[in-house]
PDB file of C-alpha atoms in Angstrom:
ATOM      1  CA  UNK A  14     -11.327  17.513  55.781  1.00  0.00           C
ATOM      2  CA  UNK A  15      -9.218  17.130  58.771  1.00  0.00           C
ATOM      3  CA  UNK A  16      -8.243  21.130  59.037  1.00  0.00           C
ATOM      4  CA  UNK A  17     -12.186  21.944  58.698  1.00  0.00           C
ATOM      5  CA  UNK A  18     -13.366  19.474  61.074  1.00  0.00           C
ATOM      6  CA  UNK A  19     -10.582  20.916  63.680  1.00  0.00           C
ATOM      7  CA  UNK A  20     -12.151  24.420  62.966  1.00  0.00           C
ATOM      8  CA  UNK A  21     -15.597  22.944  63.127  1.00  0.00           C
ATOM      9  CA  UNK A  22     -15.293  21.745  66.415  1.00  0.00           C
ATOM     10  CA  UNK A  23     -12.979  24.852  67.715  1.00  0.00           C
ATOM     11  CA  UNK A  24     -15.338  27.136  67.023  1.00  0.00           C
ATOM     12  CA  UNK A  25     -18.673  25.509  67.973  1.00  0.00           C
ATOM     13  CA  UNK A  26     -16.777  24.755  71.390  1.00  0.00           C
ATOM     14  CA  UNK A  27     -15.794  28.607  72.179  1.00  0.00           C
ATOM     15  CA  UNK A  28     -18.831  29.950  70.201  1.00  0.00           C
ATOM     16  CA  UNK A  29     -21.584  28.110  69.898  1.00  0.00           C
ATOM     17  CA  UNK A  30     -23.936  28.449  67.216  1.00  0.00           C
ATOM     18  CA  UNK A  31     -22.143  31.589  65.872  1.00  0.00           C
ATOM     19  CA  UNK A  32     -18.939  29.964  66.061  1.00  0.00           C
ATOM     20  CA  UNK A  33     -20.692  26.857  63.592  1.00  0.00           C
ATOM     21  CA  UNK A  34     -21.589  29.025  61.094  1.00  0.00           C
ATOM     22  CA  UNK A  35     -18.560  30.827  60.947  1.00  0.00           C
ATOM     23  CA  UNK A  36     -16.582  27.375  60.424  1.00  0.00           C
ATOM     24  CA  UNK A  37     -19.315  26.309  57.848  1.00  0.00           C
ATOM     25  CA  UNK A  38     -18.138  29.854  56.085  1.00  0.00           C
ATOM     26  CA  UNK A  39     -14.343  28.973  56.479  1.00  0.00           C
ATOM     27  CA  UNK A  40     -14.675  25.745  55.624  1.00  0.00           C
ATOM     28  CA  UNK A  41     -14.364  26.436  52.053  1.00  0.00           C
ATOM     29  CA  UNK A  42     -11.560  28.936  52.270  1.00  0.00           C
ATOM     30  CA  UNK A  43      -9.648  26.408  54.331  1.00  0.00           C
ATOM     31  CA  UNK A  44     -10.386  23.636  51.345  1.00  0.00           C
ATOM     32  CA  UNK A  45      -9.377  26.384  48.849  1.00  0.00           C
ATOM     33  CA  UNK A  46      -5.976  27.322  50.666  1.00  0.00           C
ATOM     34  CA  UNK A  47      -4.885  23.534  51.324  1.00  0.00           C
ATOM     35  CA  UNK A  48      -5.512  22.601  47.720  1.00  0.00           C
ATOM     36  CA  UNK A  49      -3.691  25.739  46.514  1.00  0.00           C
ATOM     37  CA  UNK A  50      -0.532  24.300  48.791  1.00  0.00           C
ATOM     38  CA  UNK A  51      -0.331  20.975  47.359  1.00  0.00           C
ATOM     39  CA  UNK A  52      -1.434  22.070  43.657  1.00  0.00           C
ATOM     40  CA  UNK A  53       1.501  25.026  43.528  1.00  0.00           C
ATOM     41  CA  UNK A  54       4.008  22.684  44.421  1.00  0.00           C
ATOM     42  CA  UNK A  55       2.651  20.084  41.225  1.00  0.00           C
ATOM     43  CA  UNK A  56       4.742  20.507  37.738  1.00  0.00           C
ATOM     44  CA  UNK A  57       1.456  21.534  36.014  1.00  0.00           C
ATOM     45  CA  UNK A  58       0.669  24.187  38.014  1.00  0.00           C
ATOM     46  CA  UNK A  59       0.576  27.192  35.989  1.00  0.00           C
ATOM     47  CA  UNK A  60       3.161  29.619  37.314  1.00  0.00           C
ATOM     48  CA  UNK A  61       1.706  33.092  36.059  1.00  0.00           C
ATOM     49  CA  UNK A  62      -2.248  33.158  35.142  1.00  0.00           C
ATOM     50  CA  UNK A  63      -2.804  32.894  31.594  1.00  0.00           C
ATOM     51  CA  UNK A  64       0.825  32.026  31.026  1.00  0.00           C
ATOM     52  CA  UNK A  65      -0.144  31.135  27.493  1.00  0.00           C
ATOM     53  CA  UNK A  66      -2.172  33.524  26.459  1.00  0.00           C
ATOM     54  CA  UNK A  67      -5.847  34.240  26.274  1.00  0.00           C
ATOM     55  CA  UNK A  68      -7.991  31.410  24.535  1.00  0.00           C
ATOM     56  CA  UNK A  69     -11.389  31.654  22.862  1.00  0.00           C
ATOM     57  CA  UNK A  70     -12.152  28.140  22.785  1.00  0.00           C
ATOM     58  CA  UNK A  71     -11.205  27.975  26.282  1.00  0.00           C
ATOM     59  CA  UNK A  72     -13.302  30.967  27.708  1.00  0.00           C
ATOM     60  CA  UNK A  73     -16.356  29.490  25.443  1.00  0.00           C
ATOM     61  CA  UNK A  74     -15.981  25.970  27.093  1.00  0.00           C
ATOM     62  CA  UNK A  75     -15.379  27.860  30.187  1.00  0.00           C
ATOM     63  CA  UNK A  76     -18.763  29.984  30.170  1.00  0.00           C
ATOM     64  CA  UNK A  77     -20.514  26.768  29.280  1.00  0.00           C
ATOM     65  CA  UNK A  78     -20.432  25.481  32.837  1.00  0.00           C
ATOM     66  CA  UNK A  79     -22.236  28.801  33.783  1.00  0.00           C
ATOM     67  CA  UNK A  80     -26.216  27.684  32.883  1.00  0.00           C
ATOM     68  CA  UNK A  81     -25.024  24.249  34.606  1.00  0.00           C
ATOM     69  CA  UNK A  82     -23.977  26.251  37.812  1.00  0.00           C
ATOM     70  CA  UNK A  83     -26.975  28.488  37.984  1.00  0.00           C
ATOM     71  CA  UNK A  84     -29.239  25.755  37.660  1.00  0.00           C
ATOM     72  CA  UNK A  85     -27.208  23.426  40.357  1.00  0.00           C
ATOM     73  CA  UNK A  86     -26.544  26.265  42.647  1.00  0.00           C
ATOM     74  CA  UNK A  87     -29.430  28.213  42.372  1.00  0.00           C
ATOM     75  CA  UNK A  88     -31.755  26.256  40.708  1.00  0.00           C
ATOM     76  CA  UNK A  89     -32.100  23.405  42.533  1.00  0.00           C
ATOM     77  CA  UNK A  90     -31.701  24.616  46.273  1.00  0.00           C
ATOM     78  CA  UNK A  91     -34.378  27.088  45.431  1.00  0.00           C
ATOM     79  CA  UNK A  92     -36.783  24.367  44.192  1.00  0.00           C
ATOM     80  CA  UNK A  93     -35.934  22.832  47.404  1.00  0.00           C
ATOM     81  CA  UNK A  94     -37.553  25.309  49.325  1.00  0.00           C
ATOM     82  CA  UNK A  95     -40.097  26.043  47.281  1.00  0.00           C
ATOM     83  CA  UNK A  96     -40.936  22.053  47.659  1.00  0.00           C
ATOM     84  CA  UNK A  97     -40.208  22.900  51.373  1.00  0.00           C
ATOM     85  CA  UNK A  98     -42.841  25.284  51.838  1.00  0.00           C
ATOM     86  CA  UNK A  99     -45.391  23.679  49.991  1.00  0.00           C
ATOM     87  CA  UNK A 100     -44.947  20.499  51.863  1.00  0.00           C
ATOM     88  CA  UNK A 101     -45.072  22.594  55.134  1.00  0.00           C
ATOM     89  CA  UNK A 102     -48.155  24.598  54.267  1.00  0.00           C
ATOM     90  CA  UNK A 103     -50.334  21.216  53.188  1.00  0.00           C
ATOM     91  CA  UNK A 104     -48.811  19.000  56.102  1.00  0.00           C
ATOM     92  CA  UNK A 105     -47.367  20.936  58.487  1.00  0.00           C
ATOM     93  CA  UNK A 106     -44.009  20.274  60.379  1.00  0.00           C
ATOM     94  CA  UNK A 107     -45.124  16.833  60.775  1.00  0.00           C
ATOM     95  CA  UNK A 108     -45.457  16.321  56.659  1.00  0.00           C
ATOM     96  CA  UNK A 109     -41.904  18.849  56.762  1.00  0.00           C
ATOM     97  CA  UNK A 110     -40.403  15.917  59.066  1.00  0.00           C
ATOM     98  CA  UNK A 111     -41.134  13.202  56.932  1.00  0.00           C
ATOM     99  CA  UNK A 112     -40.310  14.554  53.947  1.00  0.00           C
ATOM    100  CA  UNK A 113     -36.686  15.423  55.426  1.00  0.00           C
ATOM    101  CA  UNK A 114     -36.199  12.122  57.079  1.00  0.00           C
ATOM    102  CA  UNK A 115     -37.017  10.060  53.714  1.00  0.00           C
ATOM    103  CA  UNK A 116     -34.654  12.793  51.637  1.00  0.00           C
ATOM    104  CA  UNK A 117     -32.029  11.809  54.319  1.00  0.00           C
ATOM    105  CA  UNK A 118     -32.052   8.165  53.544  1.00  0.00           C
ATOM    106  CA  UNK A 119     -31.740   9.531  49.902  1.00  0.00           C
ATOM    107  CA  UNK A 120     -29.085  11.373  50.472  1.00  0.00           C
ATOM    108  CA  UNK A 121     -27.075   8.221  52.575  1.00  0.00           C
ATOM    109  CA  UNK A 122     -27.241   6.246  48.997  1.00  0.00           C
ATOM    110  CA  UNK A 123     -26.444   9.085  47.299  1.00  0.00           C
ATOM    111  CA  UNK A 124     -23.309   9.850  49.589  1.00  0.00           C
ATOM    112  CA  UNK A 125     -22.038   5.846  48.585  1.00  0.00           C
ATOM    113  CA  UNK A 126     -22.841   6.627  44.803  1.00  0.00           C
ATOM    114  CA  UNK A 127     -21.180   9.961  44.965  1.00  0.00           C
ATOM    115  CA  UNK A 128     -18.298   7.935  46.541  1.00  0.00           C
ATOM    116  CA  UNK A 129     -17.936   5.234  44.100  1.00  0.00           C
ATOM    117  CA  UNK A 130     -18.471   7.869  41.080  1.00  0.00           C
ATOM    118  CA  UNK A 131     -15.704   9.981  42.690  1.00  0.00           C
ATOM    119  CA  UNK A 132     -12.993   7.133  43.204  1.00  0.00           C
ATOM    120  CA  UNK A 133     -13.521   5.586  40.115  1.00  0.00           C
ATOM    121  CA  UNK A 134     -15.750   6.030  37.256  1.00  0.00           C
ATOM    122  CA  UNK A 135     -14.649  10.067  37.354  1.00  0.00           C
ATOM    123  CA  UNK A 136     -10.653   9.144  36.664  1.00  0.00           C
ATOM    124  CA  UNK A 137     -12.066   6.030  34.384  1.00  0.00           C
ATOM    125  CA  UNK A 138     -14.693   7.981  32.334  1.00  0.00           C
ATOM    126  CA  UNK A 139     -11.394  11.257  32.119  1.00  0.00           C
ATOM    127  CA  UNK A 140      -8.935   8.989  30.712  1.00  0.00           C
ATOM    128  CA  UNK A 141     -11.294   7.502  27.987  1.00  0.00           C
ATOM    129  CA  UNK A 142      -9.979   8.876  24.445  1.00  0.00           C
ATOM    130  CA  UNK A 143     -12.361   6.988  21.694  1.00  0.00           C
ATOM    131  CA  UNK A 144     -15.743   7.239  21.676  1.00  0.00           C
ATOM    132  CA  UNK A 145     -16.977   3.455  21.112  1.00  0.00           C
ATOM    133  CA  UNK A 146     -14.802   2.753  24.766  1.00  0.00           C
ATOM    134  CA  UNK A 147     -16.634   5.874  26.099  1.00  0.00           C
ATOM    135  CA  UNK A 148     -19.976   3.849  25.439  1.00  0.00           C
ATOM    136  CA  UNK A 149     -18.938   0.667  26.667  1.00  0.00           C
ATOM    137  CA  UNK A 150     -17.566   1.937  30.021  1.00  0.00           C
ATOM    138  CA  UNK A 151     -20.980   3.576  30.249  1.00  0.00           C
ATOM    139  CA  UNK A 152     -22.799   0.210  28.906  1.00  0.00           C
ATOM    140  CA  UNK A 153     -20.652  -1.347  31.906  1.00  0.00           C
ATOM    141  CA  UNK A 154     -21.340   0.825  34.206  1.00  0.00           C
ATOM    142  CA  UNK A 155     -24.824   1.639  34.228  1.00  0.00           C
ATOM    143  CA  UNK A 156     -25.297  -2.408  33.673  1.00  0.00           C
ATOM    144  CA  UNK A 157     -23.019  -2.308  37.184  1.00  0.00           C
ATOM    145  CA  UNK A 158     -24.651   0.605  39.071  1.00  0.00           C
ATOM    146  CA  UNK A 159     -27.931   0.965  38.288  1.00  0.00           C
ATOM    147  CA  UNK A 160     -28.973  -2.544  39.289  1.00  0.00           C
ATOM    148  CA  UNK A 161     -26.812  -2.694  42.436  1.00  0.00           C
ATOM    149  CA  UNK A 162     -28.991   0.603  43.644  1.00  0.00           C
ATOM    150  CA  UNK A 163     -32.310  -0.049  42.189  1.00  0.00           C
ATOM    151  CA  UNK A 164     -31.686  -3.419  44.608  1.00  0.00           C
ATOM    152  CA  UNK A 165     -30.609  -1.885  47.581  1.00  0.00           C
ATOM    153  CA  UNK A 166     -33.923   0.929  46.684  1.00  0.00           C
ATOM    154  CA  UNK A 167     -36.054  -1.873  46.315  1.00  0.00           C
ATOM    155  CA  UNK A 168     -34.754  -3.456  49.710  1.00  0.00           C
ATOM    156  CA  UNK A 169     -34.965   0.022  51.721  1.00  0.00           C
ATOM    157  CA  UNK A 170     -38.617   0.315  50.390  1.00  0.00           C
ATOM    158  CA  UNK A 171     -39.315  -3.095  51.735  1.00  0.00           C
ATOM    159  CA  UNK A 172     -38.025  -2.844  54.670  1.00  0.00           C
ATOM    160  CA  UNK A 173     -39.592   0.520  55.204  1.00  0.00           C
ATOM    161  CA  UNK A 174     -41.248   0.060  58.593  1.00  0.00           C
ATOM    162  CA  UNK A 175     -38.563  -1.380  60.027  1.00  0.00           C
ATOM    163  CA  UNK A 176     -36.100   1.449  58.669  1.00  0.00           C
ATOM    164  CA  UNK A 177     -38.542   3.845  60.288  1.00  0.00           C
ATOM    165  CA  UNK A 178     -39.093   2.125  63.571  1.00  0.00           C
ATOM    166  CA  UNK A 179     -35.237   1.638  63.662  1.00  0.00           C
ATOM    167  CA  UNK A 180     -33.757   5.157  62.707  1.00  0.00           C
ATOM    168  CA  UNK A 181     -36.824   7.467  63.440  1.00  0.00           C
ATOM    169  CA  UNK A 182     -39.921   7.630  66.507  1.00  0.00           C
ATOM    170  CA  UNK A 183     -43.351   6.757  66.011  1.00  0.00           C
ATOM    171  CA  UNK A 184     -44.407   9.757  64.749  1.00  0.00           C
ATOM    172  CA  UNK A 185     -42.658   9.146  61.185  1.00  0.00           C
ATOM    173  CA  UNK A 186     -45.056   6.471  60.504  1.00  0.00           C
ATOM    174  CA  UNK A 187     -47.001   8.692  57.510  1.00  0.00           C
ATOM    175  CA  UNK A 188     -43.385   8.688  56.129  1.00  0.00           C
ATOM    176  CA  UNK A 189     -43.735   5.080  54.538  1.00  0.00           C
ATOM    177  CA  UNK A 190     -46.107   6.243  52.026  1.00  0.00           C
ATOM    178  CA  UNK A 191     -43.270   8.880  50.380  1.00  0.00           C
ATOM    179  CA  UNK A 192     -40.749   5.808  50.187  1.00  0.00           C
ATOM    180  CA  UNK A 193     -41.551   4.345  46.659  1.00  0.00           C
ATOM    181  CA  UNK A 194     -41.471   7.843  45.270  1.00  0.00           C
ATOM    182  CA  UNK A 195     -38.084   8.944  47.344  1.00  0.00           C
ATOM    183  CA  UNK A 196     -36.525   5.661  46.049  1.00  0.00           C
ATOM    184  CA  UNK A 197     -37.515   5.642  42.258  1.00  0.00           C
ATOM    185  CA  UNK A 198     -36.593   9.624  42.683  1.00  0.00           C
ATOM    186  CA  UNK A 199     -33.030   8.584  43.855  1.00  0.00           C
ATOM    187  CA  UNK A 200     -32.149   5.697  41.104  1.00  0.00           C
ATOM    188  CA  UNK A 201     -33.227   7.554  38.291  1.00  0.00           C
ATOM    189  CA  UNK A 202     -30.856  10.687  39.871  1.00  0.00           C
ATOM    190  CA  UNK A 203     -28.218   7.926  39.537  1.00  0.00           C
ATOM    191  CA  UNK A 204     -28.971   7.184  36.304  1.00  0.00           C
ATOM    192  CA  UNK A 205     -28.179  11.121  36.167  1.00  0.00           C
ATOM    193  CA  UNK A 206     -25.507  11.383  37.150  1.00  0.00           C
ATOM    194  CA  UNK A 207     -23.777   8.427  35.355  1.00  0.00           C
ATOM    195  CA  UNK A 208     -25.237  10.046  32.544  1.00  0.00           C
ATOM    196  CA  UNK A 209     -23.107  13.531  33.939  1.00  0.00           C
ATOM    197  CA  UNK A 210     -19.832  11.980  34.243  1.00  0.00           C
TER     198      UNK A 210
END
């Protein structure tokens, strides 16, 4: 994070907008290259690729993740704009505006779930062996999570005008009617996600 930011801010500085998108396009090859340092100095890296050998079960478990990709990677930003331009051709860039600004509040909670899933309930949910444990950490954790979040969604659509007076102008005001939706959108995408892990 540290080496992308640098390059981030290095080339913005000397380049502008150019020099933004060029970091946003290194960013991942500097993630790539700094991961490949630590991981080749691990005991598990492997030292030659397919060191033992080429596996069916593997390459089938492999290709499995492809549908999951397409629809993540394609899928989904392309619904995005297709959502986009809808919204945009019915209510203009105002209706565009709020739309964004409610999907960034989303996208703040889903940044501290992502976060929490990441740190631990990913390593926890890995290390699980047995099945019946595998349940009960999800019991726990959706009985943890969920809650917490459909709280703090419940709160945020409460406090909605004074979210939108506080972090947005005036003009957002036709935003509070998309906040019930936006917020029972984001818990059941936690509910996802859980689900996911």
């Amino acid at each position: 994070q540290a080496g992308c930011f640098v390059a981030m801010a290095a080339l913005v500085i000397t380049a502008g907008l150019d020099g933004g998108l060029y970091a946003a396009a290194l960013t991942p090859v500097i993630t790539l290259l700094v991961w490949y340092g630590l991981g080749v100095r691990r005991p598990w890296w492997p030292r030659r690729m397919l060191g033992h050998g080429f596996s069916w079960p593997e390459a089938r478990a492999t290709l499995s993740f492809v549908p999951k990709a397409i629809i993540t990677s394609i899928g989904m930003p392309l619904l995005q704009l297709l959502v986009a331009d809808a919204v945009q051709t019915a209510g203009g860039k105002e209706g565009m505006g709020c739309l964004r600004g409610v999907n960034r509040l989303s996208d703040m909670m889903l940044t501290v779930c992502g976060g929490l899933f990441t740190m631990y309930f990913l390593p926890r949910f890995t290390e699980i062996r047995k099945r019946d444990e595998l349940r009960r950490e999800l019991t726990r954790t959706s009985l943890l999570i969920v809650p917490a979040m459909a709280s703090i969604a419940f709160l945020i659509w409460l406090l909605r005008d004074f979210v939108i007076e506080s972090l947005f102008a005036p003009e957002f005001r036709p935003m509070r009617e998309l906040f019930a939706w936006q917020m029972a959108g984001t818990v059941l995408k936690i509910v996802s996600w859980i689900l996911a892990y």
